[in-house]
Amino acid sequence: MSLSWPWHFMTVSDAEKQQRRELLDLRGFYAQCSIVVALVLVRLYKASSSAAPGTEKPAERRSKRKPVEKSWLDSPPVAGWFETRRQYIICLLWLGWLLGLSVWNSGEDYLHFTKALGHVALSQLPLQVLMSPALYLSPKPGSPSIVSVLTTVPQPVINSYHRLFGRLVISPLLVAHAFLYSSFFLQSSHPDYSSLYAKRIRDPDVQWGVAAAAMATAVVLFARPAVMPRWVRWVKPTSAKARQQVFYIVHVLIVGVLELAAYSHVSVARVYIIESFVSSALNFSCCWLFQ
């Protein structure tokens, strides 16, 4: 079995381009349908667990006052980390599923695989928004998101998935998409420039793409308010509440620029950006109703 890189630069006809365009749309459809399936399965699991015979009521559990040892899966992989092994495993499995969707029917077409990475990543933006605590700075920051309401999973747990989903799923896929496209441009020649990259970097769509990849990286670096990154410590927040405010404002600005850049980068991304805006409005309404 050959271990060489399976994808290559290929010249395709207009009919083949149309076929690839339809495949990309189908990937996005499957990626979003899988979200619905996952939410339904979680809700069914929670319902069956609560209805199981001998299940203790919360009041009964609290009355016992016995310390419960966390299982290996429900402990963080490294001391001091917030998320558990279970949450890392689930997010990495989801990343594997999206990578599998990107590889599916890509053949040896390097650019088709590269586009698929970006396409499936953007298809997950609405889910990321629906997991977010929209009223983060309100007196009741634990107000449930739509995903929390639908699955009956507490919002603090959903927050952990929201953070990991951005760091382990969406951002790596977008950065990989940008890296592979840049590699293609650098390896391709152009009659009037040193490389195709030197020509394409002057075009607005590529500049917007670079900006989107930069914002995806910034989301990973600016991950949570508990410890301020060195590059923003000049703000010198004086309290936990101030740190939360700085984090929230910067985080929302980064995500806003990311979505603007993706919207301007390529027309096929616009449907996912619009969906994320609609999801944001719905999620805000949900948090407000249940606060």
Short mmCIF file of C-alpha atoms in Angstrom, two decimals:
data_model
loop_
_atom_site.label_atom_id
_atom_site.label_comp_id
_atom_site.label_asym_id
_atom_site.label_seq_id
_atom_site.Cartn_x
_atom_site.Cartn_y
_atom_site.Cartn_z
CA MET A 1 0.00 0.00 0.00
CA SER A 2 1.40 3.37 -0.97
CA LEU A 3 1.90 5.89 1.82
CA SER A 4 2.26 8.81 -0.57
CA TRP A 5 0.00 11.86 -0.41
CA PRO A 6 -3.27 10.71 -2.07
CA TRP A 7 -4.36 14.11 -3.44
CA HIS A 8 -2.87 15.87 -6.47
CA PHE A 9 -3.40 19.05 -8.45
CA MET A 10 -5.86 18.27 -11.21
CA THR A 11 -7.40 20.09 -14.16
CA VAL A 12 -11.15 19.46 -14.33
CA SER A 13 -13.83 20.30 -16.89
CA ASP A 14 -16.80 22.59 -16.27
CA ALA A 15 -19.07 19.56 -15.85
CA GLU A 16 -16.70 18.09 -13.27
CA LYS A 17 -16.57 21.43 -11.44
CA GLN A 18 -20.37 21.43 -11.24
CA GLN A 19 -20.33 17.88 -9.92
CA ARG A 20 -17.81 18.86 -7.26
CA ARG A 21 -19.92 21.87 -6.32
CA GLU A 22 -22.91 19.60 -5.76
CA LEU A 23 -20.77 17.23 -3.68
CA LEU A 24 -19.66 20.10 -1.46
CA ASP A 25 -23.27 21.12 -0.87
CA LEU A 26 -24.13 17.50 -0.10
CA ARG A 27 -21.30 17.34 2.44
CA GLY A 28 -22.63 20.44 4.17
CA PHE A 29 -26.13 18.93 4.21
CA TYR A 30 -24.87 15.67 5.74
CA ALA A 31 -22.75 17.57 8.28
CA GLN A 32 -25.76 19.58 9.45
CA CYS A 33 -28.12 16.58 9.43
CA SER A 34 -25.66 14.77 11.67
CA ILE A 35 -26.04 17.61 14.20
CA VAL A 36 -29.79 17.01 14.36
CA VAL A 37 -29.25 13.26 14.75
CA ALA A 38 -26.72 13.82 17.56
CA LEU A 39 -29.04 16.17 19.46
CA VAL A 40 -31.94 13.72 19.17
CA LEU A 41 -29.77 10.84 20.41
CA VAL A 42 -28.55 12.88 23.39
CA ARG A 43 -32.10 13.84 24.29
CA LEU A 44 -33.27 10.22 24.04
CA TYR A 45 -30.35 9.08 26.19
CA LYS A 46 -31.10 11.69 28.84
CA ALA A 47 -34.80 10.80 28.80
CA SER A 48 -34.10 7.07 29.16
CA SER A 49 -31.61 7.72 31.98
CA SER A 50 -34.06 9.82 33.98
CA ALA A 51 -36.84 7.28 33.43
CA ALA A 52 -34.74 4.26 34.40
CA PRO A 53 -36.07 2.27 37.40
CA GLY A 54 -34.40 3.10 40.68
CA THR A 55 -33.17 6.47 39.47
CA GLU A 56 -32.74 8.74 42.45
CA LYS A 57 -34.28 12.16 42.57
CA PRO A 58 -31.89 15.14 42.85
CA ALA A 59 -33.17 15.92 46.37
CA GLU A 60 -32.44 12.36 47.47
CA ARG A 61 -28.94 12.50 46.05
CA ARG A 62 -28.21 15.78 47.79
CA SER A 63 -29.48 14.46 51.11
CA LYS A 64 -26.84 11.74 51.20
CA ARG A 65 -24.00 14.28 51.16
CA LYS A 66 -21.52 11.63 50.11
CA PRO A 67 -18.55 12.75 48.03
CA VAL A 68 -18.65 11.10 44.65
CA GLU A 69 -15.37 10.19 43.02
CA LYS A 70 -15.12 11.31 39.44
CA SER A 71 -14.57 8.59 36.88
CA TRP A 72 -11.53 8.60 34.59
CA LEU A 73 -13.67 9.88 31.72
CA ASP A 74 -15.12 12.70 33.80
CA SER A 75 -11.72 13.96 34.97
CA PRO A 76 -9.57 16.44 33.04
CA PRO A 77 -6.68 14.92 31.08
CA VAL A 78 -4.28 17.38 32.73
CA ALA A 79 -4.59 18.81 36.23
CA GLY A 80 -5.97 22.32 36.10
CA TRP A 81 -7.77 21.91 32.78
CA PHE A 82 -11.49 22.63 32.70
CA GLU A 83 -12.76 20.10 30.18
CA THR A 84 -12.96 16.36 30.81
CA ARG A 85 -11.58 13.43 28.87
CA ARG A 86 -15.11 12.53 27.83
CA GLN A 87 -15.60 15.97 26.30
CA TYR A 88 -12.27 15.83 24.48
CA ILE A 89 -13.05 12.36 23.12
CA ILE A 90 -16.50 13.38 21.86
CA CYS A 91 -15.17 16.50 20.13
CA LEU A 92 -12.28 14.59 18.57
CA LEU A 93 -14.69 11.92 17.32
CA TRP A 94 -16.78 14.68 15.76
CA LEU A 95 -13.66 16.11 14.15
CA GLY A 96 -12.94 12.63 12.76
CA TRP A 97 -16.48 12.42 11.35
CA LEU A 98 -16.09 15.78 9.57
CA LEU A 99 -12.68 14.77 8.23
CA GLY A 100 -14.26 11.59 6.92
CA LEU A 101 -16.94 13.67 5.18
CA SER A 102 -14.20 15.81 3.63
CA VAL A 103 -12.34 12.77 2.31
CA TRP A 104 -15.53 11.09 1.03
CA ASN A 105 -15.67 11.10 -2.78
CA SER A 106 -12.76 13.55 -3.02
CA GLY A 107 -10.79 11.09 -5.17
CA GLU A 108 -7.33 12.46 -5.92
CA ASP A 109 -8.49 16.06 -6.35
CA TYR A 110 -6.39 18.19 -3.99
CA LEU A 111 -8.47 21.35 -4.38
CA HIS A 112 -11.76 19.51 -3.91
CA PHE A 113 -10.52 18.04 -0.62
CA THR A 114 -9.21 21.46 0.43
CA LYS A 115 -12.56 23.12 -0.29
CA ALA A 116 -14.39 20.34 1.54
CA LEU A 117 -12.44 21.06 4.75
CA GLY A 118 -13.57 24.68 4.75
CA HIS A 119 -17.11 23.80 3.71
CA VAL A 120 -17.81 21.30 6.50
CA ALA A 121 -16.16 23.62 9.04
CA LEU A 122 -18.46 26.53 8.17
CA SER A 123 -21.49 24.22 8.21
CA GLN A 124 -20.89 23.79 11.95
CA LEU A 125 -21.05 27.50 12.80
CA PRO A 126 -24.81 27.47 13.57
CA LEU A 127 -24.31 24.66 16.11
CA GLN A 128 -21.44 26.56 17.71
CA VAL A 129 -23.70 29.60 18.09
CA LEU A 130 -26.59 27.54 19.48
CA MET A 131 -24.30 26.19 22.23
CA SER A 132 -23.08 29.62 23.33
CA PRO A 133 -24.32 31.37 26.50
CA ALA A 134 -25.86 34.44 24.83
CA LEU A 135 -26.37 36.30 28.14
CA TYR A 136 -22.80 35.73 29.32
CA LEU A 137 -22.53 39.14 31.01
CA SER A 138 -26.01 39.11 32.54
CA PRO A 139 -26.67 38.63 36.28
CA LYS A 140 -27.57 35.01 35.39
CA PRO A 141 -24.80 33.92 32.99
CA GLY A 142 -25.91 30.30 33.28
CA SER A 143 -29.10 30.89 31.28
CA PRO A 144 -29.54 27.86 29.01
CA SER A 145 -28.78 27.95 25.32
CA ILE A 146 -31.01 26.27 22.76
CA VAL A 147 -28.79 23.16 22.78
CA SER A 148 -29.05 22.98 26.58
CA VAL A 149 -32.84 23.22 26.42
CA LEU A 150 -33.16 20.64 23.64
CA THR A 151 -30.83 18.10 25.24
CA THR A 152 -31.53 18.91 28.95
CA VAL A 153 -27.75 18.99 29.45
CA PRO A 154 -26.79 21.77 31.92
CA GLN A 155 -25.40 24.91 30.33
CA PRO A 156 -22.02 24.74 32.16
CA VAL A 157 -21.43 21.37 30.46
CA ILE A 158 -22.54 22.79 27.10
CA ASN A 159 -20.09 25.67 27.63
CA SER A 160 -17.23 23.16 27.78
CA TYR A 161 -18.32 21.63 24.48
CA HIS A 162 -18.70 25.12 23.00
CA ARG A 163 -15.07 25.92 23.89
CA LEU A 164 -13.67 22.60 22.70
CA PHE A 165 -15.75 22.65 19.53
CA GLY A 166 -14.16 25.93 18.53
CA ARG A 167 -10.63 24.87 19.47
CA LEU A 168 -10.62 21.25 18.26
CA VAL A 169 -13.12 21.16 15.40
CA ILE A 170 -13.94 24.41 13.60
CA SER A 171 -10.63 26.29 13.92
CA PRO A 172 -8.34 23.36 12.90
CA LEU A 173 -10.50 22.63 9.83
CA LEU A 174 -10.48 26.28 8.73
CA VAL A 175 -6.73 26.64 9.32
CA ALA A 176 -6.06 23.39 7.41
CA HIS A 177 -8.21 24.70 4.54
CA ALA A 178 -6.20 27.95 4.43
CA PHE A 179 -2.86 26.14 4.73
CA LEU A 180 -3.58 23.70 1.89
CA TYR A 181 -4.87 26.45 -0.37
CA SER A 182 -1.78 28.58 0.33
CA SER A 183 0.42 25.58 -0.42
CA PHE A 184 -1.35 25.15 -3.77
CA PHE A 185 -0.83 28.82 -4.65
CA LEU A 186 2.85 28.70 -3.65
CA GLN A 187 3.53 25.60 -5.77
CA SER A 188 1.67 26.91 -8.83
CA SER A 189 3.43 29.17 -11.31
CA HIS A 190 2.13 32.37 -12.89
CA PRO A 191 3.51 34.05 -16.04
CA ASP A 192 3.62 37.53 -14.50
CA TYR A 193 4.52 36.76 -10.87
CA SER A 194 6.98 34.60 -8.96
CA SER A 195 4.12 32.27 -8.05
CA LEU A 196 0.34 32.10 -8.19
CA TYR A 197 0.36 33.05 -4.52
CA ALA A 198 2.06 36.38 -5.29
CA LYS A 199 -0.78 37.14 -7.68
CA ARG A 200 -3.73 35.76 -5.69
CA ILE A 201 -2.74 37.41 -2.39
CA ARG A 202 -3.60 40.72 -4.08
CA ASP A 203 -7.17 39.57 -4.71
CA PRO A 204 -9.86 40.49 -2.12
CA ASP A 205 -11.30 36.97 -1.85
CA VAL A 206 -7.92 35.54 -0.82
CA GLN A 207 -7.27 38.44 1.58
CA TRP A 208 -10.63 37.78 3.24
CA GLY A 209 -9.72 34.09 3.44
CA VAL A 210 -6.42 34.87 5.16
CA ALA A 211 -8.28 37.15 7.59
CA ALA A 212 -10.77 34.37 8.38
CA ALA A 213 -7.93 31.91 9.08
CA ALA A 214 -6.24 34.48 11.31
CA MET A 215 -9.45 34.98 13.29
CA ALA A 216 -9.91 31.21 13.62
CA THR A 217 -6.42 31.07 15.15
CA ALA A 218 -7.21 34.01 17.43
CA VAL A 219 -10.30 32.20 18.75
CA VAL A 220 -8.03 29.37 19.91
CA LEU A 221 -5.55 31.75 21.56
CA PHE A 222 -8.24 33.76 23.31
CA ALA A 223 -10.04 30.75 24.74
CA ARG A 224 -11.42 31.66 28.15
CA PRO A 225 -11.48 34.50 30.71
CA ALA A 226 -9.92 32.55 33.59
CA VAL A 227 -6.34 33.30 32.53
CA MET A 228 -5.75 36.33 30.35
CA PRO A 229 -3.36 35.74 27.42
CA ARG A 230 -0.14 37.73 27.67
CA TRP A 231 -0.93 39.66 24.52
CA VAL A 232 -4.00 41.24 26.18
CA ARG A 233 -2.68 41.73 29.70
CA TRP A 234 -2.02 45.39 28.99
CA VAL A 235 -5.75 45.83 29.63
CA LYS A 236 -5.04 44.94 33.29
CA PRO A 237 -8.54 43.81 34.33
CA THR A 238 -8.94 44.35 38.09
CA SER A 239 -11.52 41.65 38.86
CA ALA A 240 -13.01 38.40 37.62
CA LYS A 241 -15.99 40.34 36.28
CA ALA A 242 -13.69 42.70 34.37
CA ARG A 243 -11.84 39.73 32.90
CA GLN A 244 -15.14 38.26 31.78
CA GLN A 245 -16.14 41.53 30.14
CA VAL A 246 -12.83 41.85 28.29
CA PHE A 247 -13.00 38.22 27.20
CA TYR A 248 -16.60 38.46 25.97
CA ILE A 249 -16.07 41.69 24.02
CA VAL A 250 -12.87 40.46 22.36
CA HIS A 251 -14.36 37.01 21.67
CA VAL A 252 -17.48 38.45 20.03
CA LEU A 253 -15.36 40.86 17.95
CA ILE A 254 -13.11 38.03 16.76
CA VAL A 255 -16.07 35.83 15.83
CA GLY A 256 -17.76 38.78 14.11
CA VAL A 257 -14.68 39.46 11.98
CA LEU A 258 -14.38 35.73 11.23
CA GLU A 259 -17.96 35.57 9.95
CA LEU A 260 -17.60 38.80 7.95
CA ALA A 261 -14.38 37.47 6.37
CA ALA A 262 -15.95 34.09 5.54
CA TYR A 263 -19.03 35.82 4.07
CA SER A 264 -16.81 37.99 1.84
CA HIS A 265 -14.37 35.19 1.02
CA VAL A 266 -16.65 32.94 -1.04
CA SER A 267 -20.32 33.08 -1.94
CA VAL A 268 -21.08 29.46 -1.00
CA ALA A 269 -20.20 30.25 2.63
CA ARG A 270 -22.89 32.90 2.91
CA VAL A 271 -25.75 30.51 3.63
CA TYR A 272 -23.91 29.22 6.73
CA ILE A 273 -23.10 32.74 7.92
CA ILE A 274 -26.74 33.77 7.54
CA GLU A 275 -27.77 30.61 9.41
CA SER A 276 -25.40 31.50 12.23
CA PHE A 277 -26.88 35.02 12.50
CA VAL A 278 -30.39 33.55 12.67
CA SER A 279 -29.17 31.02 15.23
CA SER A 280 -27.68 33.83 17.31
CA ALA A 281 -31.01 35.67 17.41
CA LEU A 282 -32.89 32.49 18.34
CA ASN A 283 -30.33 31.58 21.00
CA PHE A 284 -30.49 35.06 22.53
CA SER A 285 -34.28 34.80 22.70
CA CYS A 286 -34.03 31.37 24.32
CA CYS A 287 -31.54 32.56 26.96
CA TRP A 288 -33.69 35.61 27.70
CA LEU A 289 -36.85 33.52 28.11
CA PHE A 290 -35.21 31.01 30.48
CA GLN A 291 -33.08 33.41 32.53
#
